[in-house]
Amino acid sequence: MKIVTVAGHSNNRHRHQHQPESTTMTQGYRFALRTAACTLSLLLLNACSTLGARPALGQPETHTDAFDQRIYQDDISLSGKISVRYEKKGKPEQLPGSFDWDQHGTTLHITLFSPLGQTVARITQEGQRAMLEQDGQAPRYAQDLDELLQDRLGWALPVAGLRDWLQGFIRQADGTRRGLPRIDQQIENDGWLLRYASWQQDINLPKRIELNRDTTQAGHVSISIFIQPPGN
């Protein structure tokens, strides 16, 4: 009986001796868990702030705060393909063709051709004076070239904006001209949604530009422009 009693006291004594160690281990384990949870939360917050809002898969990424350093050319000659989609009396219309763009300071000459190479329209702008020539019709004059083209062609050709866009520039709210980075991107400018889908390999110019805008006269207007490398 003494042995049983002694053994019982001995076991109780051992249990009392181990309780502080168990408590210490439990507290340490809980502290480690709290530390790990806090660290994980900080990592997740940092990852979210770093990634930000990402575009949907397959959608071009929009960049409005990174501008490329290039020099705007007041004198430039460009050629390429153009395709215009718009609405006429509620029905969709499409006009494929090509164009020549000859710019010298404030003087601009644009020629639009049909897919067979026939001249569709000749546009001339000298300062504030604009003229539109079409075969079989008397020349038309106006101070607002964009309005003149809308009335006579039936769709909007944003000539003022194209002076910048064809060279990969946009106009800021303060009127300054800024060059865009050479990436696939979308950006709004002067009421148009622009997508720079591709760029020339050896020269600092765009290769393919998509222009989109909703209008009251011609519904949704979509203009696709493919610029050939100068000299080709």
mmCIF file of C-alpha atoms in Angstrom:
data_model
loop_
_atom_site.group_PDB
_atom_site.id
_atom_site.type_symbol
_atom_site.label_atom_id
_atom_site.label_comp_id
_atom_site.label_asym_id
_atom_site.label_seq_id
_atom_site.Cartn_x
_atom_site.Cartn_y
_atom_site.Cartn_z
ATOM 1 C CA MET A 1 0.000 0.000 0.000
ATOM 2 C CA LYS A 2 2.815 2.370 0.706
ATOM 3 C CA ILE A 3 4.268 1.618 -2.645
ATOM 4 C CA VAL A 4 0.973 2.469 -4.323
ATOM 5 C CA THR A 5 0.675 5.613 -2.254
ATOM 6 C CA VAL A 6 4.259 6.666 -2.928
ATOM 7 C CA ALA A 7 3.895 5.863 -6.600
ATOM 8 C CA GLY A 8 0.802 8.023 -6.690
ATOM 9 C CA HIS A 9 2.572 10.937 -5.040
ATOM 10 C CA SER A 10 5.522 10.420 -7.343
ATOM 11 C CA ASN A 11 3.315 10.589 -10.469
ATOM 12 C CA ASN A 12 1.581 13.685 -9.209
ATOM 13 C CA ARG A 13 4.920 15.294 -8.554
ATOM 14 C CA HIS A 14 6.051 14.541 -12.124
ATOM 15 C CA ARG A 15 2.838 15.990 -13.528
ATOM 16 C CA HIS A 16 3.338 19.199 -11.589
ATOM 17 C CA GLN A 17 6.883 19.438 -12.861
ATOM 18 C CA HIS A 18 5.824 19.016 -16.535
ATOM 19 C CA GLN A 19 2.933 21.510 -16.511
ATOM 20 C CA PRO A 20 5.105 24.638 -16.845
ATOM 21 C CA GLU A 21 6.998 23.103 -19.799
ATOM 22 C CA SER A 22 3.726 22.195 -21.573
ATOM 23 C CA THR A 23 2.331 25.671 -21.014
ATOM 24 C CA THR A 24 5.493 27.262 -22.346
ATOM 25 C CA MET A 25 5.434 25.094 -25.468
ATOM 26 C CA THR A 26 1.762 25.893 -26.090
ATOM 27 C CA GLN A 27 2.354 29.607 -25.729
ATOM 28 C CA GLY A 28 5.344 29.416 -28.057
ATOM 29 C CA TYR A 29 3.353 27.455 -30.611
ATOM 30 C CA ARG A 30 0.512 30.020 -30.522
ATOM 31 C CA PHE A 31 3.001 32.883 -30.881
ATOM 32 C CA ALA A 32 4.586 31.184 -33.897
ATOM 33 C CA LEU A 33 1.162 30.729 -35.506
ATOM 34 C CA ARG A 34 0.271 34.395 -34.969
ATOM 35 C CA THR A 35 3.617 35.485 -36.408
ATOM 36 C CA ALA A 36 3.159 33.262 -39.477
ATOM 37 C CA ALA A 37 -0.388 34.562 -40.025
ATOM 38 C CA CYS A 38 0.747 38.195 -39.843
ATOM 39 C CA THR A 39 3.609 37.510 -42.240
ATOM 40 C CA LEU A 40 1.273 35.800 -44.722
ATOM 41 C CA SER A 41 -1.192 38.705 -44.555
ATOM 42 C CA LEU A 42 1.576 41.207 -45.269
ATOM 43 C CA LEU A 43 2.789 39.146 -48.224
ATOM 44 C CA LEU A 44 -0.726 38.938 -49.677
ATOM 45 C CA LEU A 45 -1.284 42.679 -49.294
ATOM 46 C CA ASN A 46 2.045 43.411 -50.949
ATOM 47 C CA ALA A 47 1.241 41.058 -53.835
ATOM 48 C CA CYS A 48 -2.132 42.694 -54.398
ATOM 49 C CA SER A 49 -0.665 46.197 -54.437
ATOM 50 C CA THR A 50 2.081 45.074 -56.804
ATOM 51 C CA LEU A 51 -0.199 43.328 -59.290
ATOM 52 C CA GLY A 52 -2.959 45.917 -59.259
ATOM 53 C CA ALA A 53 -5.771 45.624 -61.776
ATOM 54 C CA ARG A 54 -4.665 43.345 -64.597
ATOM 55 C CA PRO A 55 -6.356 43.332 -68.005
ATOM 56 C CA ALA A 56 -8.427 40.309 -68.979
ATOM 57 C CA LEU A 57 -6.652 37.503 -70.757
ATOM 58 C CA GLY A 58 -6.214 38.294 -74.413
ATOM 59 C CA GLN A 59 -6.977 41.996 -73.952
ATOM 60 C CA PRO A 60 -4.346 44.661 -74.760
ATOM 61 C CA GLU A 61 -2.914 46.416 -71.757
ATOM 62 C CA THR A 62 -3.526 50.127 -71.387
ATOM 63 C CA HIS A 63 -0.577 52.401 -70.590
ATOM 64 C CA THR A 64 -1.120 56.109 -70.087
ATOM 65 C CA ASP A 65 1.780 57.027 -67.842
ATOM 66 C CA ALA A 66 4.802 55.648 -69.728
ATOM 67 C CA PHE A 67 5.824 57.678 -72.770
ATOM 68 C CA ASP A 68 8.481 56.882 -75.292
ATOM 69 C CA GLN A 69 11.094 59.432 -76.239
ATOM 70 C CA ARG A 70 10.881 60.167 -79.960
ATOM 71 C CA ILE A 71 10.961 63.260 -82.156
ATOM 72 C CA TYR A 72 7.796 64.393 -83.930
ATOM 73 C CA GLN A 73 8.281 64.955 -87.668
ATOM 74 C CA ASP A 74 6.549 68.003 -89.147
ATOM 75 C CA ASP A 75 7.444 66.770 -92.640
ATOM 76 C CA ILE A 76 6.581 63.150 -93.342
ATOM 77 C CA SER A 77 5.165 61.010 -96.149
ATOM 78 C CA LEU A 78 3.330 57.775 -95.354
ATOM 79 C CA SER A 79 1.340 55.179 -97.267
ATOM 80 C CA GLY A 80 -0.701 52.195 -96.223
ATOM 81 C CA LYS A 81 -3.992 50.332 -96.156
ATOM 82 C CA ILE A 82 -7.208 51.607 -94.619
ATOM 83 C CA SER A 83 -10.538 49.953 -93.914
ATOM 84 C CA VAL A 84 -13.557 51.880 -92.655
ATOM 85 C CA ARG A 85 -16.683 50.354 -91.125
ATOM 86 C CA TYR A 86 -19.692 52.546 -90.383
ATOM 87 C CA GLU A 87 -23.477 52.706 -90.677
ATOM 88 C CA LYS A 88 -25.480 54.312 -93.474
ATOM 89 C CA LYS A 89 -29.232 54.605 -92.950
ATOM 90 C CA GLY A 90 -29.007 51.949 -90.257
ATOM 91 C CA LYS A 91 -27.134 49.448 -92.443
ATOM 92 C CA PRO A 92 -23.486 48.463 -91.981
ATOM 93 C CA GLU A 93 -21.053 49.650 -94.637
ATOM 94 C CA GLN A 94 -17.396 48.802 -95.221
ATOM 95 C CA LEU A 95 -14.879 50.668 -97.372
ATOM 96 C CA PRO A 96 -11.486 48.998 -97.869
ATOM 97 C CA GLY A 97 -8.717 50.761 -99.715
ATOM 98 C CA SER A 98 -5.363 52.488 -99.369
ATOM 99 C CA PHE A 99 -4.045 55.982 -98.692
ATOM 100 C CA ASP A 100 -1.157 58.383 -99.228
ATOM 101 C CA TRP A 101 -0.322 60.906 -96.504
ATOM 102 C CA ASP A 102 1.965 63.805 -97.449
ATOM 103 C CA GLN A 103 2.561 66.303 -94.634
ATOM 104 C CA HIS A 104 4.739 69.417 -94.729
ATOM 105 C CA GLY A 105 4.255 71.608 -91.682
ATOM 106 C CA THR A 106 0.663 72.863 -91.635
ATOM 107 C CA THR A 107 0.088 71.762 -95.243
ATOM 108 C CA LEU A 108 -1.363 68.288 -95.673
ATOM 109 C CA HIS A 109 -2.342 66.246 -98.730
ATOM 110 C CA ILE A 110 -4.274 62.988 -98.340
ATOM 111 C CA THR A 111 -5.332 60.720 -101.187
ATOM 112 C CA LEU A 112 -7.774 57.848 -100.641
ATOM 113 C CA PHE A 113 -7.817 54.977 -103.138
ATOM 114 C CA SER A 114 -10.226 52.117 -103.815
ATOM 115 C CA PRO A 115 -9.004 48.491 -103.621
ATOM 116 C CA LEU A 116 -8.420 48.689 -107.415
ATOM 117 C CA GLY A 117 -6.264 51.813 -107.066
ATOM 118 C CA GLN A 118 -8.835 54.345 -108.267
ATOM 119 C CA THR A 119 -8.825 57.725 -106.530
ATOM 120 C CA VAL A 120 -11.799 58.040 -104.188
ATOM 121 C CA ALA A 121 -10.983 61.440 -102.677
ATOM 122 C CA ARG A 122 -8.220 64.026 -102.476
ATOM 123 C CA ILE A 123 -7.995 66.057 -99.295
ATOM 124 C CA THR A 124 -5.936 69.217 -98.918
ATOM 125 C CA GLN A 125 -5.431 71.259 -95.771
ATOM 126 C CA GLU A 126 -3.451 74.485 -95.668
ATOM 127 C CA GLY A 127 -3.635 76.157 -92.285
ATOM 128 C CA GLN A 128 -7.313 76.819 -91.547
ATOM 129 C CA ARG A 129 -8.443 76.161 -95.128
ATOM 130 C CA ALA A 130 -9.497 72.673 -96.234
ATOM 131 C CA MET A 131 -10.577 71.279 -99.595
ATOM 132 C CA LEU A 132 -12.128 67.964 -100.649
ATOM 133 C CA GLU A 133 -11.991 66.797 -104.264
ATOM 134 C CA GLN A 134 -13.959 63.864 -105.645
ATOM 135 C CA ASP A 135 -14.157 62.755 -109.273
ATOM 136 C CA GLY A 136 -17.185 64.167 -111.058
ATOM 137 C CA GLN A 137 -17.892 66.719 -108.323
ATOM 138 C CA ALA A 138 -16.917 70.329 -107.743
ATOM 139 C CA PRO A 139 -14.302 70.886 -105.007
ATOM 140 C CA ARG A 140 -15.695 71.507 -101.547
ATOM 141 C CA TYR A 141 -14.114 74.001 -99.153
ATOM 142 C CA ALA A 142 -14.451 74.400 -95.395
ATOM 143 C CA GLN A 143 -12.573 75.533 -92.309
ATOM 144 C CA ASP A 144 -13.546 72.414 -90.328
ATOM 145 C CA LEU A 145 -12.060 69.533 -92.320
ATOM 146 C CA ASP A 146 -13.431 66.793 -90.056
ATOM 147 C CA GLU A 147 -16.978 68.139 -90.475
ATOM 148 C CA LEU A 148 -16.517 68.461 -94.240
ATOM 149 C CA LEU A 149 -15.407 64.823 -94.554
ATOM 150 C CA GLN A 150 -18.285 63.644 -92.369
ATOM 151 C CA ASP A 151 -20.797 65.446 -94.586
ATOM 152 C CA ARG A 152 -19.322 64.385 -97.940
ATOM 153 C CA LEU A 153 -17.899 60.927 -97.231
ATOM 154 C CA GLY A 154 -20.583 59.830 -94.782
ATOM 155 C CA TRP A 155 -18.071 58.818 -92.079
ATOM 156 C CA ALA A 156 -15.650 60.580 -89.775
ATOM 157 C CA LEU A 157 -11.940 60.749 -90.636
ATOM 158 C CA PRO A 158 -10.180 62.480 -87.720
ATOM 159 C CA VAL A 159 -7.471 64.235 -89.739
ATOM 160 C CA ALA A 160 -6.395 66.540 -86.898
ATOM 161 C CA GLY A 161 -5.832 63.574 -84.601
ATOM 162 C CA LEU A 162 -4.135 61.484 -87.285
ATOM 163 C CA ARG A 163 -1.402 64.104 -87.572
ATOM 164 C CA ASP A 164 -0.262 62.850 -84.159
ATOM 165 C CA TRP A 165 -1.551 59.269 -84.079
ATOM 166 C CA LEU A 166 0.141 58.105 -87.284
ATOM 167 C CA GLN A 167 3.488 58.903 -85.659
ATOM 168 C CA GLY A 168 2.615 57.342 -82.294
ATOM 169 C CA PHE A 169 1.838 60.588 -80.456
ATOM 170 C CA ILE A 170 -1.176 61.904 -78.562
ATOM 171 C CA ARG A 171 -2.175 65.377 -77.451
ATOM 172 C CA GLN A 172 -2.420 66.000 -73.728
ATOM 173 C CA ALA A 173 -5.106 68.171 -72.109
ATOM 174 C CA ASP A 174 -2.638 71.079 -71.998
ATOM 175 C CA GLY A 175 -1.965 70.767 -75.748
ATOM 176 C CA THR A 176 1.491 69.200 -75.437
ATOM 177 C CA ARG A 177 2.405 66.288 -77.669
ATOM 178 C CA ARG A 178 3.639 63.051 -76.057
ATOM 179 C CA GLY A 179 5.051 59.890 -77.632
ATOM 180 C CA LEU A 180 3.533 56.507 -76.741
ATOM 181 C CA PRO A 181 5.576 53.428 -75.770
ATOM 182 C CA ARG A 182 6.105 50.787 -78.444
ATOM 183 C CA ILE A 183 3.684 48.225 -77.005
ATOM 184 C CA ASP A 184 0.238 46.805 -77.726
ATOM 185 C CA GLN A 185 -2.033 49.265 -75.924
ATOM 186 C CA GLN A 186 -5.366 51.078 -75.847
ATOM 187 C CA ILE A 187 -5.794 54.746 -75.039
ATOM 188 C CA GLU A 188 -8.521 57.367 -75.426
ATOM 189 C CA ASN A 189 -7.698 60.615 -77.169
ATOM 190 C CA ASP A 190 -9.863 63.371 -78.651
ATOM 191 C CA GLY A 191 -13.015 61.269 -78.303
ATOM 192 C CA TRP A 192 -11.565 58.208 -80.065
ATOM 193 C CA LEU A 193 -10.496 54.877 -78.603
ATOM 194 C CA LEU A 194 -7.114 54.029 -80.120
ATOM 195 C CA ARG A 195 -5.426 50.665 -80.142
ATOM 196 C CA TYR A 196 -1.791 50.454 -81.199
ATOM 197 C CA ALA A 197 -1.723 46.786 -82.157
ATOM 198 C CA SER A 198 1.811 46.630 -83.580
ATOM 199 C CA TRP A 199 4.876 48.742 -84.376
ATOM 200 C CA GLN A 200 7.436 48.884 -87.190
ATOM 201 C CA GLN A 201 10.556 46.799 -86.660
ATOM 202 C CA ASP A 202 13.312 49.144 -87.810
ATOM 203 C CA ILE A 203 11.728 52.596 -87.473
ATOM 204 C CA ASN A 204 10.012 54.363 -84.582
ATOM 205 C CA LEU A 205 6.511 54.376 -86.109
ATOM 206 C CA PRO A 206 3.300 52.418 -85.577
ATOM 207 C CA LYS A 207 2.420 49.584 -87.920
ATOM 208 C CA ARG A 208 -1.261 48.896 -87.212
ATOM 209 C CA ILE A 209 -3.724 51.235 -85.498
ATOM 210 C CA GLU A 210 -7.400 50.641 -84.719
ATOM 211 C CA LEU A 211 -9.692 53.664 -84.196
ATOM 212 C CA ASN A 212 -13.213 53.389 -82.760
ATOM 213 C CA ARG A 213 -15.879 55.929 -81.942
ATOM 214 C CA ASP A 214 -19.666 56.151 -81.643
ATOM 215 C CA THR A 215 -21.154 58.956 -83.771
ATOM 216 C CA THR A 216 -24.657 60.317 -84.281
ATOM 217 C CA GLN A 217 -24.276 60.568 -88.080
ATOM 218 C CA ALA A 218 -22.681 57.197 -88.905
ATOM 219 C CA GLY A 219 -23.273 55.027 -85.850
ATOM 220 C CA HIS A 220 -20.211 53.137 -84.649
ATOM 221 C CA VAL A 221 -17.215 54.065 -86.798
ATOM 222 C CA SER A 222 -14.236 51.708 -86.860
ATOM 223 C CA ILE A 223 -11.098 52.558 -88.853
ATOM 224 C CA SER A 224 -8.244 50.098 -89.320
ATOM 225 C CA ILE A 225 -4.951 51.544 -90.553
ATOM 226 C CA PHE A 226 -1.919 49.568 -91.669
ATOM 227 C CA ILE A 227 1.155 51.772 -92.240
ATOM 228 C CA GLN A 228 3.823 50.632 -94.652
ATOM 229 C CA PRO A 229 7.445 51.392 -93.805
ATOM 230 C CA PRO A 230 8.471 54.676 -95.490
ATOM 231 C CA GLY A 231 10.234 54.103 -98.787
ATOM 232 C CA ASN A 232 8.412 50.811 -99.575
#
